[in-house]
PDB file of C-alpha atoms in Angstrom:
ATOM      1  CA  UNK T   1     104.743  34.151 111.645  1.00 56.00           C
ATOM      2  CA  UNK T   2     106.726  36.970 113.300  1.00 53.00           C
ATOM      3  CA  UNK T   3     109.990  35.107 112.683  1.00 54.00           C
ATOM      4  CA  UNK T   4     109.140  34.901 108.987  1.00 45.00           C
ATOM      5  CA  UNK T   5     108.612  38.661 108.726  1.00 46.00           C
ATOM      6  CA  UNK T   6     111.755  39.465 110.690  1.00 44.00           C
ATOM      7  CA  UNK T   7     113.745  37.142 108.415  1.00 46.00           C
ATOM      8  CA  UNK T   8     112.203  38.702 105.326  1.00 42.00           C
ATOM      9  CA  UNK T   9     113.010  42.197 106.576  1.00 53.00           C
ATOM     10  CA  UNK T  10     116.586  41.156 107.418  1.00 46.00           C
ATOM     11  CA  UNK T  11     117.185  39.693 103.963  1.00 42.00           C
ATOM     12  CA  UNK T  12     115.684  42.790 102.354  1.00 40.00           C
ATOM     13  CA  UNK T  13     118.017  45.036 104.321  1.00 40.00           C
ATOM     14  CA  UNK T  14     121.016  42.955 103.270  1.00 41.00           C
ATOM     15  CA  UNK T  15     120.020  43.247  99.642  1.00 40.00           C
ATOM     16  CA  UNK T  16     119.558  46.990  99.942  1.00 39.00           C
ATOM     17  CA  UNK T  17     123.045  47.377 101.411  1.00 42.00           C
ATOM     18  CA  UNK T  18     124.799  45.121  98.893  1.00 48.00           C
ATOM     19  CA  UNK T  19     128.483  45.564  98.130  1.00 49.00           C
ATOM     20  CA  UNK T  20     129.516  48.843  96.612  1.00 48.00           C
ATOM     21  CA  UNK T  21     126.266  50.638  97.263  1.00 47.00           C
ATOM     22  CA  UNK T  22     127.943  53.352  99.267  1.00 44.00           C
ATOM     23  CA  UNK T  23     125.996  56.528  99.870  1.00 39.00           C
ATOM     24  CA  UNK T  24     129.247  58.470 100.226  1.00 42.00           C
ATOM     25  CA  UNK T  25     130.110  60.555  97.209  1.00 39.00           C
ATOM     26  CA  UNK T  26     133.731  60.662  96.105  1.00 42.00           C
ATOM     27  CA  UNK T  27     135.638  63.853  96.659  1.00 40.00           C
ATOM     28  CA  UNK T  28     135.668  66.243  93.747  1.00 39.00           C
ATOM     29  CA  UNK T  29     138.684  68.091  92.459  1.00 38.00           C
ATOM     30  CA  UNK T  30     138.543  71.849  92.808  1.00 35.00           C
ATOM     31  CA  UNK T  31     139.805  74.163  90.095  1.00 37.00           C
ATOM     32  CA  UNK T  32     143.276  74.438  91.670  1.00 41.00           C
ATOM     33  CA  UNK T  33     143.670  70.643  91.911  1.00 42.00           C
ATOM     34  CA  UNK T  34     143.126  70.284  95.649  1.00 39.00           C
ATOM     35  CA  UNK T  35     140.511  67.961  97.046  1.00 39.00           C
ATOM     36  CA  UNK T  36     137.322  68.910  98.825  1.00 37.00           C
ATOM     37  CA  UNK T  37     138.013  69.034 102.567  1.00 33.00           C
ATOM     38  CA  UNK T  38     134.625  67.515 103.463  1.00 33.00           C
ATOM     39  CA  UNK T  39     135.577  64.127 101.974  1.00 41.00           C
ATOM     40  CA  UNK T  40     138.856  62.281 101.713  1.00 49.00           C
ATOM     41  CA  UNK T  41     140.280  60.266  98.851  1.00 64.00           C
ATOM     42  CA  UNK T  42     141.169  56.801 100.092  1.00 71.00           C
ATOM     43  CA  UNK T  43     144.541  55.522  98.920  1.00 76.00           C
ATOM     44  CA  UNK T  44     146.380  52.269  99.437  1.00 95.00           C
ATOM     45  CA  UNK T  45     144.799  48.952  98.533  1.00 96.00           C
ATOM     46  CA  UNK T  46     144.166  47.921 102.137  1.00 96.00           C
ATOM     47  CA  UNK T  47     142.458  51.230 102.889  1.00 97.00           C
ATOM     48  CA  UNK T  48     140.370  50.958  99.724  1.00 97.00           C
ATOM     49  CA  UNK T  49     139.346  47.412 100.681  1.00 97.00           C
ATOM     50  CA  UNK T  50     138.567  48.426 104.255  1.00 96.00           C
ATOM     51  CA  UNK T  51     136.283  51.237 103.124  1.00 96.00           C
ATOM     52  CA  UNK T  52     134.601  49.429 100.222  1.00 97.00           C
ATOM     53  CA  UNK T  53     134.829  45.647 100.627  1.00 97.00           C
ATOM     54  CA  UNK T  54     134.647  44.692 104.301  1.00 96.00           C
ATOM     55  CA  UNK T  55     130.933  45.394 104.603  1.00 95.00           C
ATOM     56  CA  UNK T  56     130.224  42.345 102.435  1.00 96.00           C
ATOM     57  CA  UNK T  57     133.455  40.355 102.558  1.00 97.00           C
ATOM     58  CA  UNK T  58     134.235  40.681 106.289  1.00 97.00           C
ATOM     59  CA  UNK T  59     136.774  42.709 108.253  1.00 96.00           C
ATOM     60  CA  UNK T  60     139.624  40.373 107.313  1.00 96.00           C
ATOM     61  CA  UNK T  61     138.122  39.501 103.919  1.00 97.00           C
ATOM     62  CA  UNK T  62     137.222  36.124 105.447  1.00 98.00           C
ATOM     63  CA  UNK T  63     133.781  36.180 103.856  1.00 97.00           C
ATOM     64  CA  UNK T  64     130.413  37.257 105.177  1.00 95.00           C
ATOM     65  CA  UNK T  65     127.556  38.196 102.858  1.00 94.00           C
ATOM     66  CA  UNK T  66     130.121  38.059 100.049  1.00 96.00           C
ATOM     67  CA  UNK T  67     132.695  35.293  99.539  1.00 97.00           C
ATOM     68  CA  UNK T  68     136.084  34.898 101.219  1.00 97.00           C
ATOM     69  CA  UNK T  69     138.767  36.958  99.434  1.00 98.00           C
ATOM     70  CA  UNK T  70     141.786  35.911 101.510  1.00 97.00           C
ATOM     71  CA  UNK T  71     143.132  33.708  98.690  1.00 98.00           C
ATOM     72  CA  UNK T  72     141.263  35.195  95.737  1.00 97.00           C
ATOM     73  CA  UNK T  73     144.505  35.573  93.746  1.00 97.00           C
ATOM     74  CA  UNK T  74     144.691  31.781  93.454  1.00 98.00           C
ATOM     75  CA  UNK T  75     141.400  31.843  91.540  1.00 97.00           C
ATOM     76  CA  UNK T  76     141.534  35.113  89.565  1.00 98.00           C
ATOM     77  CA  UNK T  77     144.403  37.102  88.055  1.00 98.00           C
ATOM     78  CA  UNK T  78     144.627  40.900  88.100  1.00 98.00           C
ATOM     79  CA  UNK T  79     142.805  41.379  84.779  1.00 98.00           C
ATOM     80  CA  UNK T  80     139.951  39.117  85.869  1.00 98.00           C
ATOM     81  CA  UNK T  81     139.664  40.978  89.174  1.00 98.00           C
ATOM     82  CA  UNK T  82     139.548  44.288  87.288  1.00 98.00           C
ATOM     83  CA  UNK T  83     136.695  42.828  85.235  1.00 98.00           C
ATOM     84  CA  UNK T  84     134.836  41.935  88.443  1.00 98.00           C
ATOM     85  CA  UNK T  85     135.373  45.433  89.869  1.00 98.00           C
ATOM     86  CA  UNK T  86     134.260  47.082  86.621  1.00 98.00           C
ATOM     87  CA  UNK T  87     131.353  44.813  85.702  1.00 98.00           C
ATOM     88  CA  UNK T  88     130.334  43.045  88.902  1.00 97.00           C
ATOM     89  CA  UNK T  89     129.749  39.339  89.412  1.00 96.00           C
ATOM     90  CA  UNK T  90     126.816  37.467  90.954  1.00 95.00           C
ATOM     91  CA  UNK T  91     125.039  39.751  93.410  1.00 95.00           C
ATOM     92  CA  UNK T  92     127.967  42.210  93.484  1.00 96.00           C
ATOM     93  CA  UNK T  93     127.450  45.133  91.162  1.00 96.00           C
ATOM     94  CA  UNK T  94     130.097  47.250  89.434  1.00 98.00           C
ATOM     95  CA  UNK T  95     132.155  49.249  91.904  1.00 97.00           C
ATOM     96  CA  UNK T  96     131.347  52.673  90.471  1.00 97.00           C
ATOM     97  CA  UNK T  97     132.416  54.487  93.628  1.00 97.00           C
ATOM     98  CA  UNK T  98     136.047  53.596  92.865  1.00 97.00           C
ATOM     99  CA  UNK T  99     138.076  55.437  90.246  1.00 97.00           C
ATOM    100  CA  UNK T 100     140.245  53.561  87.722  1.00 97.00           C
ATOM    101  CA  UNK T 101     143.450  54.008  89.750  1.00 97.00           C
ATOM    102  CA  UNK T 102     141.781  52.633  92.892  1.00 97.00           C
ATOM    103  CA  UNK T 103     140.421  49.635  90.979  1.00 98.00           C
ATOM    104  CA  UNK T 104     143.870  48.971  89.503  1.00 98.00           C
ATOM    105  CA  UNK T 105     145.521  49.152  92.921  1.00 97.00           C
ATOM    106  CA  UNK T 106     142.880  46.963  94.542  1.00 98.00           C
ATOM    107  CA  UNK T 107     143.000  44.353  91.750  1.00 98.00           C
ATOM    108  CA  UNK T 108     146.806  44.165  91.983  1.00 98.00           C
ATOM    109  CA  UNK T 109     146.651  43.701  95.760  1.00 97.00           C
ATOM    110  CA  UNK T 110     143.906  41.081  95.616  1.00 98.00           C
ATOM    111  CA  UNK T 111     145.704  39.158  92.838  1.00 97.00           C
ATOM    112  CA  UNK T 112     148.680  38.748  95.215  1.00 97.00           C
ATOM    113  CA  UNK T 113     146.485  37.028  97.829  1.00 97.00           C
ATOM    114  CA  UNK T 114     147.226  33.344  97.196  1.00 95.00           C
TER     115      UNK T 114
END
């Protein structure tokens, strides 16, 4: 019976920490255009993926809780990947923590993975 409860708790924790449910708030622009020093804006598709995707898709995007993304470009093109990032798919929700430029960069990078 204990194993059942531990399994149930483990699954619940996984669901609560699903992809894209980051508690970090994005940095906000100040009036003079500089960024808030307490948070950093992630740039570069690999850096964006490392910060936002590896929790569910694995450190090398090999798949974990979420599917393998190492050859995702063979299945989806850039526009389709943008749709996934904007609207979610399956248990992955919309990636609201990413701005449009980050989504565009990430979708382009992932579409090249064939």
